[in-house]
Coordinates of C-alpha atoms in Angstrom, one line a residue:
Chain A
X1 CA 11.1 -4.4 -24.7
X2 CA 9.4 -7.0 -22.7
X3 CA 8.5 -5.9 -19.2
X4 CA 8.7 -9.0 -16.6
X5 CA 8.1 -9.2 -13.0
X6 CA 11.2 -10.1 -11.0
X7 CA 10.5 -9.5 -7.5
X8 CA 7.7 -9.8 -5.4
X9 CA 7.0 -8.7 -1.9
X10 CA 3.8 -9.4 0.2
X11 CA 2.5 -7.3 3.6
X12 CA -1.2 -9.0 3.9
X13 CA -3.3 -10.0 6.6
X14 CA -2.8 -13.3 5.2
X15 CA 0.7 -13.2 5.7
X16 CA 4.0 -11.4 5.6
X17 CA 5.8 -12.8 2.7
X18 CA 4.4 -14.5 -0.4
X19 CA 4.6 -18.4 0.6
X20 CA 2.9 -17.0 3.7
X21 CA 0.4 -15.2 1.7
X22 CA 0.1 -17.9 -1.3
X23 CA -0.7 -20.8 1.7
X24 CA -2.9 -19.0 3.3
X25 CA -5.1 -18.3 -0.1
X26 CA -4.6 -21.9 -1.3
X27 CA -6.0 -23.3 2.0
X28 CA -8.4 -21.0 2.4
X29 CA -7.4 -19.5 5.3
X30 CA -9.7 -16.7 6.5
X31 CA -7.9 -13.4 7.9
X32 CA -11.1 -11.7 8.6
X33 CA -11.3 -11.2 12.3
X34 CA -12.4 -8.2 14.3
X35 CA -10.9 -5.0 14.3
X36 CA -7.7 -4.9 16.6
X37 CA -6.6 -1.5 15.8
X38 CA -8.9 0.6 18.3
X39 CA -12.2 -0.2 19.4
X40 CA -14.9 -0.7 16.6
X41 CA -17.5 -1.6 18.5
X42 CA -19.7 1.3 18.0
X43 CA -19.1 1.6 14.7
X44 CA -21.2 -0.3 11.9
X45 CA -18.7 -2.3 10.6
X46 CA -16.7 -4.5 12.8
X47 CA -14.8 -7.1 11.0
X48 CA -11.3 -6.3 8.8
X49 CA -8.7 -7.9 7.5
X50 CA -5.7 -6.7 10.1
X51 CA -1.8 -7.1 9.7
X52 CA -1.5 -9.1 12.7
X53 CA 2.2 -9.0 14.2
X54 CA 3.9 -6.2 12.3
X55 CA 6.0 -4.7 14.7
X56 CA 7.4 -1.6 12.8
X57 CA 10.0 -1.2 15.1
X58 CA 11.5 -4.1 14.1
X59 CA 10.8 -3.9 10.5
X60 CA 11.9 -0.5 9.6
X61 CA 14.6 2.1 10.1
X62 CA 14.7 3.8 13.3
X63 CA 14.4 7.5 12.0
X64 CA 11.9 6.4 9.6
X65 CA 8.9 5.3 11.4
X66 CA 8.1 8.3 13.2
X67 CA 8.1 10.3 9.8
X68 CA 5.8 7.7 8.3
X69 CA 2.4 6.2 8.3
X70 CA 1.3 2.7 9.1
X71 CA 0.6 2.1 4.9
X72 CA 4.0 3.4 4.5
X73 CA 5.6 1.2 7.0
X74 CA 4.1 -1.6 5.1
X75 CA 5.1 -0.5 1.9
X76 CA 9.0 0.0 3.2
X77 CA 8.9 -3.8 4.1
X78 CA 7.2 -4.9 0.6
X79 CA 9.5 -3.1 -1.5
X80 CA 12.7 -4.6 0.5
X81 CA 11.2 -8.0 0.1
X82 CA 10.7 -7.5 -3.4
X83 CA 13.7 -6.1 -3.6
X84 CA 15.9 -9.0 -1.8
X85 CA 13.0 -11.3 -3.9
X86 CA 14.6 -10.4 -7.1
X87 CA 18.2 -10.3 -5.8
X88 CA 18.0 -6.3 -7.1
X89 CA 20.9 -4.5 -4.5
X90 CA 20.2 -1.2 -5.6
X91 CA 23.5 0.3 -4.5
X92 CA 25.5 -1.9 -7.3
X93 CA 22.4 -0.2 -9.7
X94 CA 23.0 3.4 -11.8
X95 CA 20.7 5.5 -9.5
X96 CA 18.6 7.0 -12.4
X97 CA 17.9 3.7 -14.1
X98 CA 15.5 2.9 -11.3
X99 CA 12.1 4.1 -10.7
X100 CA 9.2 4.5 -7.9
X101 CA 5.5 4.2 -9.1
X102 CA 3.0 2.8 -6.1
X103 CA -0.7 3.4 -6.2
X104 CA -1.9 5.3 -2.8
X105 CA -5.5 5.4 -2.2
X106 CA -6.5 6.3 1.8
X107 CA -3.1 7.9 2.4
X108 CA -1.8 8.5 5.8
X109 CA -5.0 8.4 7.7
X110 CA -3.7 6.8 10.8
X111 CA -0.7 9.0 11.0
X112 CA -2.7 12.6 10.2
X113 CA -6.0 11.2 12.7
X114 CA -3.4 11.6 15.4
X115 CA -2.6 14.7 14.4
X116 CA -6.0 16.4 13.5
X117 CA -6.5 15.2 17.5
X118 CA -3.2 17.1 18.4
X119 CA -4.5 20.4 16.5
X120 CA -8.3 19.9 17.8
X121 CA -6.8 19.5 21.8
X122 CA -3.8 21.8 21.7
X123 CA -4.0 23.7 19.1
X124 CA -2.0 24.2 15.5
X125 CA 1.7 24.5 17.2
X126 CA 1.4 21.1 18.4
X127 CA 0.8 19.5 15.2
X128 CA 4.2 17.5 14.0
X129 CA 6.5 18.9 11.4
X130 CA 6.2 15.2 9.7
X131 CA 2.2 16.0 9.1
X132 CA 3.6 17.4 6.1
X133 CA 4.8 14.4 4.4
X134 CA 3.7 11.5 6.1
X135 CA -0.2 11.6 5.2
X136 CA 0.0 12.5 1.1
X137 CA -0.3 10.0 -1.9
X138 CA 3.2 10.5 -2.5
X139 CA 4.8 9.2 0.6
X140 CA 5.2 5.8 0.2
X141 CA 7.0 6.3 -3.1
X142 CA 9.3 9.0 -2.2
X143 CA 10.2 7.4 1.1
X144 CA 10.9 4.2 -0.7
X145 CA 12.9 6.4 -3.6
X146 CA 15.1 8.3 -1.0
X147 CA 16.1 4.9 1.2
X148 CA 17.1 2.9 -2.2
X149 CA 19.0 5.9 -3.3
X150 CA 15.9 5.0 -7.0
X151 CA 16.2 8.7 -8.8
X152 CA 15.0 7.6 -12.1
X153 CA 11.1 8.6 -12.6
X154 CA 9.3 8.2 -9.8
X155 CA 5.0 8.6 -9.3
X156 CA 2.1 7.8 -7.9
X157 CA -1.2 7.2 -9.0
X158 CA -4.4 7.4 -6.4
X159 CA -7.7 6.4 -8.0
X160 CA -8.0 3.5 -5.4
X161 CA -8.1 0.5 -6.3
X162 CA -8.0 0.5 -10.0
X163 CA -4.2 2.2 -9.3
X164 CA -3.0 -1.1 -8.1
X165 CA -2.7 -2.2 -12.1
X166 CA -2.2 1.2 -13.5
X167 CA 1.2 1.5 -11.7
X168 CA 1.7 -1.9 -13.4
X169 CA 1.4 -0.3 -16.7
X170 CA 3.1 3.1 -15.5
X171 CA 6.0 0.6 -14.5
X172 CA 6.0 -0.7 -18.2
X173 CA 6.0 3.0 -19.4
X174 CA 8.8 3.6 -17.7
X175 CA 10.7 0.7 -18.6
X176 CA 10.3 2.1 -22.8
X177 CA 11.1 5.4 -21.8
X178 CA 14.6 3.8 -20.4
X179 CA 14.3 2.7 -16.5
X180 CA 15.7 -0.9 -16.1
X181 CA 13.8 -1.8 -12.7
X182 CA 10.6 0.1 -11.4
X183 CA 9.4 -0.7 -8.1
X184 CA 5.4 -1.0 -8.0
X185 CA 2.7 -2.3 -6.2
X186 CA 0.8 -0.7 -3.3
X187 CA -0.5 -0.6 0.0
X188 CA -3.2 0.8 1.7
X189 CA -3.7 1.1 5.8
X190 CA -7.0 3.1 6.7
X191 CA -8.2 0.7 9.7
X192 CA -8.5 4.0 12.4
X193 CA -11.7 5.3 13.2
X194 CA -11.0 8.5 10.3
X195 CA -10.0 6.1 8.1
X196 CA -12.9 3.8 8.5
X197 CA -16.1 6.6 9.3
X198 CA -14.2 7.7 5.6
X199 CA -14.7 4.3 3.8
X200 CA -18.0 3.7 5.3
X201 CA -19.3 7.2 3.3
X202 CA -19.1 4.8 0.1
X203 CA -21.6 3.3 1.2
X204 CA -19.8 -0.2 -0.4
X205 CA -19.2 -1.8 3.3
X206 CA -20.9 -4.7 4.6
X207 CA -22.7 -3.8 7.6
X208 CA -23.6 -7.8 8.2
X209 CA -22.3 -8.3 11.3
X210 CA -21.8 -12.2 10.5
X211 CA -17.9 -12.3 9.6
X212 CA -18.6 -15.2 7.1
X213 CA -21.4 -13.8 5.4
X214 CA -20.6 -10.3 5.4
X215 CA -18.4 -10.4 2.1
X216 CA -19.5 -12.7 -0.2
X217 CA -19.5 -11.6 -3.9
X218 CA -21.0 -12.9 -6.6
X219 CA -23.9 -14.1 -4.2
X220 CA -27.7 -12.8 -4.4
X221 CA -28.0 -10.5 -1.9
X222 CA -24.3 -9.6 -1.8
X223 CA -24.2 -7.0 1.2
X224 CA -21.1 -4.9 -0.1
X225 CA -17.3 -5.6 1.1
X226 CA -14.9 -5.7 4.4
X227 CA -11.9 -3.8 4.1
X228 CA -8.6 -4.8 4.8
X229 CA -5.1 -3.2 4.8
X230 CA -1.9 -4.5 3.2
X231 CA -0.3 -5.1 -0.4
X232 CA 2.2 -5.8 -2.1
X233 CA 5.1 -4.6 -4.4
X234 CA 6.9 -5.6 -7.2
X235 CA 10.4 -5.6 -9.3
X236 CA 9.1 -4.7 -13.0
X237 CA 12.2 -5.2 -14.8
X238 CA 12.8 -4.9 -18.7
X239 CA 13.3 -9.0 -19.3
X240 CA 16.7 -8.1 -21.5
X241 CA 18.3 -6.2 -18.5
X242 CA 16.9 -9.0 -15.7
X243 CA 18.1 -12.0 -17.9
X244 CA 22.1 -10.1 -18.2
X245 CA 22.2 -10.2 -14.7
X246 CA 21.4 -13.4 -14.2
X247 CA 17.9 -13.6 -13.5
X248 CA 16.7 -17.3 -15.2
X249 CA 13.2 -17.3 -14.7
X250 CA 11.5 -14.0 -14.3
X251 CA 7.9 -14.6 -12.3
X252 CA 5.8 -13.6 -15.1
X253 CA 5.3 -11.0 -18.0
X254 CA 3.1 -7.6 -17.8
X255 CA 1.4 -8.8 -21.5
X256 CA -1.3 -6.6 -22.0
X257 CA -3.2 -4.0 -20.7
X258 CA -6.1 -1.0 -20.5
X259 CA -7.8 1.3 -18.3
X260 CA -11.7 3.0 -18.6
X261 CA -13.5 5.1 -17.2
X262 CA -17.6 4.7 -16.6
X263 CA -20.1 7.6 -17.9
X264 CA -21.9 9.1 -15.0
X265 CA -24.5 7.7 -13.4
X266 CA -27.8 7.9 -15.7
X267 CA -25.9 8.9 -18.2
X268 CA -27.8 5.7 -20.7
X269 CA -24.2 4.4 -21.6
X270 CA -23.3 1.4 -20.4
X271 CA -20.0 0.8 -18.4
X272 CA -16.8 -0.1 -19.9
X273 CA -15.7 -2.9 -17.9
X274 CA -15.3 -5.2 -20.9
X275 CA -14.0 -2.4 -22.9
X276 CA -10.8 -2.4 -20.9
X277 CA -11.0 -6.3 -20.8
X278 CA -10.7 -6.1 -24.2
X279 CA -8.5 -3.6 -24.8
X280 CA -6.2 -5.5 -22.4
X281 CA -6.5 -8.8 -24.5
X282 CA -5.9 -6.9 -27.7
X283 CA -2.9 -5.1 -25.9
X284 CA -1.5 -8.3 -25.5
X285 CA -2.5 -9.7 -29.1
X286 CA -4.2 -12.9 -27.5
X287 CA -7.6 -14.2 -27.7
X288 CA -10.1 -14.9 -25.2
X289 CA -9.9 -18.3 -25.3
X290 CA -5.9 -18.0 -24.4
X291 CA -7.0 -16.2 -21.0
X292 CA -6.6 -18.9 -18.4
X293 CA -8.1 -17.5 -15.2
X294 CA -9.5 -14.4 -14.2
X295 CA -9.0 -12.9 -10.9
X296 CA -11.9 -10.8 -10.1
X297 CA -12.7 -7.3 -8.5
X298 CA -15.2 -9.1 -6.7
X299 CA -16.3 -6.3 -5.0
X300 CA -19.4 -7.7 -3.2
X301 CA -21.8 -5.3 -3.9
X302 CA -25.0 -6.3 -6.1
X303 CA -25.1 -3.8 -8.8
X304 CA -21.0 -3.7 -9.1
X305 CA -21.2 -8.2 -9.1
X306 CA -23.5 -7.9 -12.0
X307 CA -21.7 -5.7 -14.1
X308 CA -18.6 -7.3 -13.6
X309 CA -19.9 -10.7 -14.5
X310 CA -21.7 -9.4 -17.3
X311 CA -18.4 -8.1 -18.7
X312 CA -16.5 -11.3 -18.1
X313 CA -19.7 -13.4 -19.8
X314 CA -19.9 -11.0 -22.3
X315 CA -15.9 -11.5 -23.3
X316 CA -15.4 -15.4 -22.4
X317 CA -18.6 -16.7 -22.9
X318 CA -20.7 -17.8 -20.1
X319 CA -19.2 -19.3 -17.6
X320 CA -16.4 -19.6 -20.1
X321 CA -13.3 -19.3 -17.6
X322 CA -12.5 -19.6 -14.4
X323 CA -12.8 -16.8 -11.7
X324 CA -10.9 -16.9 -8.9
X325 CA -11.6 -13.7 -5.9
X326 CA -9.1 -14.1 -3.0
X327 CA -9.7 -10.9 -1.7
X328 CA -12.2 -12.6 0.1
X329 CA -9.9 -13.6 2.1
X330 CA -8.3 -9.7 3.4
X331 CA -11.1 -7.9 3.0
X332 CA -10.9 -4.9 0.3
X333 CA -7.4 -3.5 0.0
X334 CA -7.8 -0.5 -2.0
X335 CA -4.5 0.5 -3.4
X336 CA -3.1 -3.1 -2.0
X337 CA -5.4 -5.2 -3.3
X338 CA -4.6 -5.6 -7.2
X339 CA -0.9 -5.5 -6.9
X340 CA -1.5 -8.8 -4.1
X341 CA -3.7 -9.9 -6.9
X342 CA -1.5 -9.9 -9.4
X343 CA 1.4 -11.6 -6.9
X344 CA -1.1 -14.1 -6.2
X345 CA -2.4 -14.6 -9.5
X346 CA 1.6 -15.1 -11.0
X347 CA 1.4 -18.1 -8.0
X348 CA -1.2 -19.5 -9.6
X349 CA 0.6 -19.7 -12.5
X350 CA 4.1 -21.7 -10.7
X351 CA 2.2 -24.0 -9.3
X352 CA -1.1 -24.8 -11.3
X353 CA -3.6 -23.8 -8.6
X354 CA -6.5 -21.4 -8.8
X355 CA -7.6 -20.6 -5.3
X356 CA -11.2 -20.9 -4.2
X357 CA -13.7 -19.1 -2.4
X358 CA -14.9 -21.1 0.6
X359 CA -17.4 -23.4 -0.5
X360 CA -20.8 -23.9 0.7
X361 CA -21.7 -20.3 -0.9
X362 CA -25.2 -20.5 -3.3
X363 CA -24.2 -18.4 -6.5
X364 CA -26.4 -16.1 -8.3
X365 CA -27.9 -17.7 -11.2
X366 CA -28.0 -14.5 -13.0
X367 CA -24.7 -14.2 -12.8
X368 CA -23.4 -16.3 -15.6
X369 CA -19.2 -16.6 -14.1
X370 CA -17.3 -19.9 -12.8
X371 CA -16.2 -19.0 -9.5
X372 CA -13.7 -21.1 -8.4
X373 CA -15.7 -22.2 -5.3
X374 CA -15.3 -25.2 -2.4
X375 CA -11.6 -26.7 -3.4
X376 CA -9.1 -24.9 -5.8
X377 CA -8.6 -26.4 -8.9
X378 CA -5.2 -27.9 -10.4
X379 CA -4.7 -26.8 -14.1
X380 CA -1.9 -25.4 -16.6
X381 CA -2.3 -21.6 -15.9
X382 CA 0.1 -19.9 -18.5
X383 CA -2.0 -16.8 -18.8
X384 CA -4.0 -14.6 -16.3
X385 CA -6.5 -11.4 -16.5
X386 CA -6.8 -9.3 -13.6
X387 CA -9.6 -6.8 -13.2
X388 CA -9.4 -3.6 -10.6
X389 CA -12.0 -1.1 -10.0
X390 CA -11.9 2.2 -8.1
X391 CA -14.5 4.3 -6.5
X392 CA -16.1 7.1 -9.0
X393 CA -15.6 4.9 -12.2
X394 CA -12.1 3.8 -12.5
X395 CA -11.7 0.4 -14.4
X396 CA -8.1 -1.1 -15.3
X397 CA -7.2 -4.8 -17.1
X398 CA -4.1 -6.5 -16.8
X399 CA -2.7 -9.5 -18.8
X400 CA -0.1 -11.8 -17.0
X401 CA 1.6 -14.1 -19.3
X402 CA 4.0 -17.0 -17.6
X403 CA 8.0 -16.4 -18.5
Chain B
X1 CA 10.0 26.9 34.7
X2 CA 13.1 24.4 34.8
X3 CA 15.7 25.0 31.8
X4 CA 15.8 22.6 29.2
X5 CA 19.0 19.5 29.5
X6 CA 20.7 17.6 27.5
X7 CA 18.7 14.5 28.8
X8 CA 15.5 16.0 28.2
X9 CA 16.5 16.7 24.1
X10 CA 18.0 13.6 23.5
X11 CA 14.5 12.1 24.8
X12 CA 12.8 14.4 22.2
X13 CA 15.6 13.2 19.9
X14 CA 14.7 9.3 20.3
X15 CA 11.3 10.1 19.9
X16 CA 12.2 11.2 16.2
X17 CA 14.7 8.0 16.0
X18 CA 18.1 7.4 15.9
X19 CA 20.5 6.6 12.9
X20 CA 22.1 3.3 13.1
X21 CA 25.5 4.5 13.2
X22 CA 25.1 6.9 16.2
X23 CA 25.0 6.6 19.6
X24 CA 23.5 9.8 21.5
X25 CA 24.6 8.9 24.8
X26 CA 28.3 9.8 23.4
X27 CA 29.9 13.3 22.7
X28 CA 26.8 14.6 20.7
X29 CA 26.7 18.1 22.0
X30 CA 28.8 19.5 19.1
X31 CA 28.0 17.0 16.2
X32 CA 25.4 19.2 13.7
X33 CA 22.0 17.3 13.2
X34 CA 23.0 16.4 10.1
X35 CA 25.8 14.2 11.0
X36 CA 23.6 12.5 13.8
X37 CA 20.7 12.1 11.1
X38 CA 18.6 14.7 11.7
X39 CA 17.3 16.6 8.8
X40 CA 15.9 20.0 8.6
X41 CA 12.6 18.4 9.2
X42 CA 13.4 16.2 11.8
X43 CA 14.9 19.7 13.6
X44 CA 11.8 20.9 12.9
X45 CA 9.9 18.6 14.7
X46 CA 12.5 18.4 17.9
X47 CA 11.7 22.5 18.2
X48 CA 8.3 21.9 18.0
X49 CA 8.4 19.5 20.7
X50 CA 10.2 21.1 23.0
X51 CA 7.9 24.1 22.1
X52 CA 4.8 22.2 23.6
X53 CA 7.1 21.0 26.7
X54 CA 8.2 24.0 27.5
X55 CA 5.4 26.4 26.5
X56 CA 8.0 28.6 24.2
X57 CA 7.8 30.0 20.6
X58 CA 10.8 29.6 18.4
X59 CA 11.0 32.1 15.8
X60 CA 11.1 31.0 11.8
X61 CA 14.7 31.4 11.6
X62 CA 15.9 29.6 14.8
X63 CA 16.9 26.2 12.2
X64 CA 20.4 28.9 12.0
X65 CA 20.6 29.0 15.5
X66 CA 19.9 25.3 16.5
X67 CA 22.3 23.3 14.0
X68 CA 23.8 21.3 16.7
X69 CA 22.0 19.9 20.4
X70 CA 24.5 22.7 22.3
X71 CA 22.8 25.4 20.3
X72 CA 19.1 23.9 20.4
X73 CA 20.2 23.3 24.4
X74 CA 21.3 27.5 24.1
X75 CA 18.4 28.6 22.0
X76 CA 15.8 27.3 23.7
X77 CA 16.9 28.0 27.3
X78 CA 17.5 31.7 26.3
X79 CA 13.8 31.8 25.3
X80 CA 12.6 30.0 28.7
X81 CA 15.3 32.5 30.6
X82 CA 13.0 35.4 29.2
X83 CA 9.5 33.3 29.4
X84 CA 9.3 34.6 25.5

């Protein structure tokens, strides 16, 4: 069984749609701006990678909007462009040969704010009946399950951002166990102030009020990261079942993968970045030196920079491959951001690009990594690592192989 | 306090949306929920709005006695009738 990506669908600040999206990343194109959504301006961190004209009205079913949150509305319009992206109409499909798995990380945060405000003002009887399934985890995937009419296996996996891949090899699972298309990905909306005042208790957010200097990874001094909200989703299809219905050329092939997880803090043992890195390769029974590009965490926090480049030196050799980190672009996207990763990363591989952070940035020295930096840079790219980490210790590597 | 019409619950309705297929400015008053769309949660949520608008409690069983808007439009005027 040979699990290959069919369909992709993109809801990002830097577009809606994946040649929206993959422009915007290979030009460069900032969607860091300041926060729309309510009024930030008391709060420490002002900048954010918004959605900007979603209208979810337009974009999704009528009874369906007030049941769901915001990340949910952009994970309904993801999964139907990922959907229509690999020409999957799942009515023609046997309803239990298709499966949900989406990573979830903030939840419904907008959606249950509003409510906590209702319960706080008025009391507990004028808290909606749709609380009750519009904030948790699972939302997004059962909402997406009950529209397609999907009743194969369906899950979700919330360890933030490390989930985004995980689903990706959840997706695979379920493909051996029998499913013949999985839709996967994520999103993540959490741009409210509960949502925010909650990301800023990491203590991971930027607090530099200069939009361009506020998230730079991989820099000495790196400040932490903006967040962002958005994803994507994709149509992981077993490659036997996608090429008898007439899909020719699949976007790309999940090839390998592992997940870690760190020993506490002051624990003596080191983290097990590279451990998944090279469990991932060996997954995939390649080499290093096969490994193309690598698209980073890049989370833009010192201590989290170093160890991340010290696990890709330590596997490729110093700066033995290129790194490309185009979340810089949307900000952090939690459960969103290694699922667009991995969309962007199988553009990468159609049309020879690796995107570049903006250039003009002075690298650490100690960090021994080629960041793709300034222009991106035209090469073969037939194979692709992707690294996600979550909060609390989660680590996850994914090998992409072009079809 | 003024009883509740069938103008005023199909406003509570649209706030909870409407199925493409219906139109709830035709002959709804006898179609169940259901059929226009509205799940036992959705109900749930169309009580508990006219709950807070009309300063009313419905009772855990009144899903049985709302399934369609003329026995919602019943149900709930009984209970402002009585101010229970």
């Amino acid at each position: 069984m040979t699990a290959v990506i069919t369909g992709v669908g993109v809801v990002a600040p830097t577009g809606i749609g994946v040649e929206e999206h993959w422009t915007a990343v290979v030009n460069g194109d900032t969607a860091i701006r300041p926060i729309s959504r309510f009024d930030a301006s008391g709060y420490p961190v002002r900048h954010a990678g918004e959605i900007r004209e979603f209208d979810a009205a337009e974009r999704v079913p009528s009874l369906l909007v007030p049941q769901t949150d915001h990340w949910t509305h952009l994970g309904f319009q993801a999964a139907e462009m990922a959907l229509a992206d690999a020409g999957v109409d799942p009515a023609e499909l046997p309803e239990y040969e298709m499966a949900v798995v989406t990573a979830a990380s903030s939840g419904g945060t907008e959606f249950g704010q509003k409510e906590i405000q209702k319960l706080w003002s008025k009391g507990s009887r004028a808290v909606g009946a749709y609380q009750s399934i519009a904030w948790f985890y699972a939302a997004s995937t059962g909402q997406i399950s009950i529209r397609h009419g999907m009743r194969g296996p369906c899950g979700v996996i919330a360890n933030e951002q490390a989930g985004g891949l995980d689903v990706l090899a959840q997706a695979r699972r379920m493909l051996r166990n029998g499913a013949k298309v999985v839709v996967s990905g994520g999103t993540d909306a959490s741009l409210c102030p509960y949502g925010l005042t909650a990301q800023l208790s990491s203590g991971l957010l930027s607090r530099d009020p200069d939009p361009a200097r506020a998230f730079r990874p991989f820099t000495p001094g790196a400040a932490g990261y903006l967040p962002g909200e958005g994803g994507g989703k994709l149509i992981i299809e077993d490659a036997a079942h996608a090429a008898a219905r007439g899909v020719r050329a699949p976007y790309g092939e999940v090839a390998g993968y592992a997940a870690t997880f760190d020993p506490p803090p002051r624990s003596g043992r080191p983290p097990t970045l590279r451990r998944a890195i090279d469990g991932a390769l060996a997954d995939a029974a390649i080499t290093a030196a096969e490994v193309d590009v690598v698209f980073a965490d890049a989370m833009g926090e010192a201590g989290a920079d170093l160890r991340e480049a010290a696990a890709i030196s330590a596997v490729f050799g110093p700066y033995g491959v290129p790194v490309a980190a185009p979340k810089v672009l949307t900000g952090r996207l939690y459960a969103g951001g290694a699922p667009l990763d991995v969309i962007t990363a199988l553009m990468c591989m159609r049309d020879g690009i690796v995107p570049a952070v903006p250039g003009g940035w002075e690298l650490d020295p100690e960090q021994h990594i080629d960041l793709v930096q300034g222009e991106p840079r035209r090469m073969p790219v037939r194979t692709v690592l992707v690294l996600a980490r979550g909060y609390g210790g989660f680590n996850a590597a994914l090998v992409l192989r072009a079809p | 306090m003024a009883d509740l019409g069938l103008d005023e619950l199909k406003k509570i309705m649209r706030t909870c949306g409407v199925a493409e297929s219906v139109d709830l400015d035709g002959e709804i008053l006898d179609v169940p929920f259901e059929q226009l769309g509205y799940d036992s949660l959705a109900v749930l949520e169309i009580q508990g709005q006219i709950e807070q608008e009309f300063a009313v409690a419905m009772s855990d069983d009144a899903l049985e006695h709302t399934k369609t808007p003329r026995q919602m439009l019943d149900f709930a005027n009984d209970l402002i009738t009585t101010g229970a």
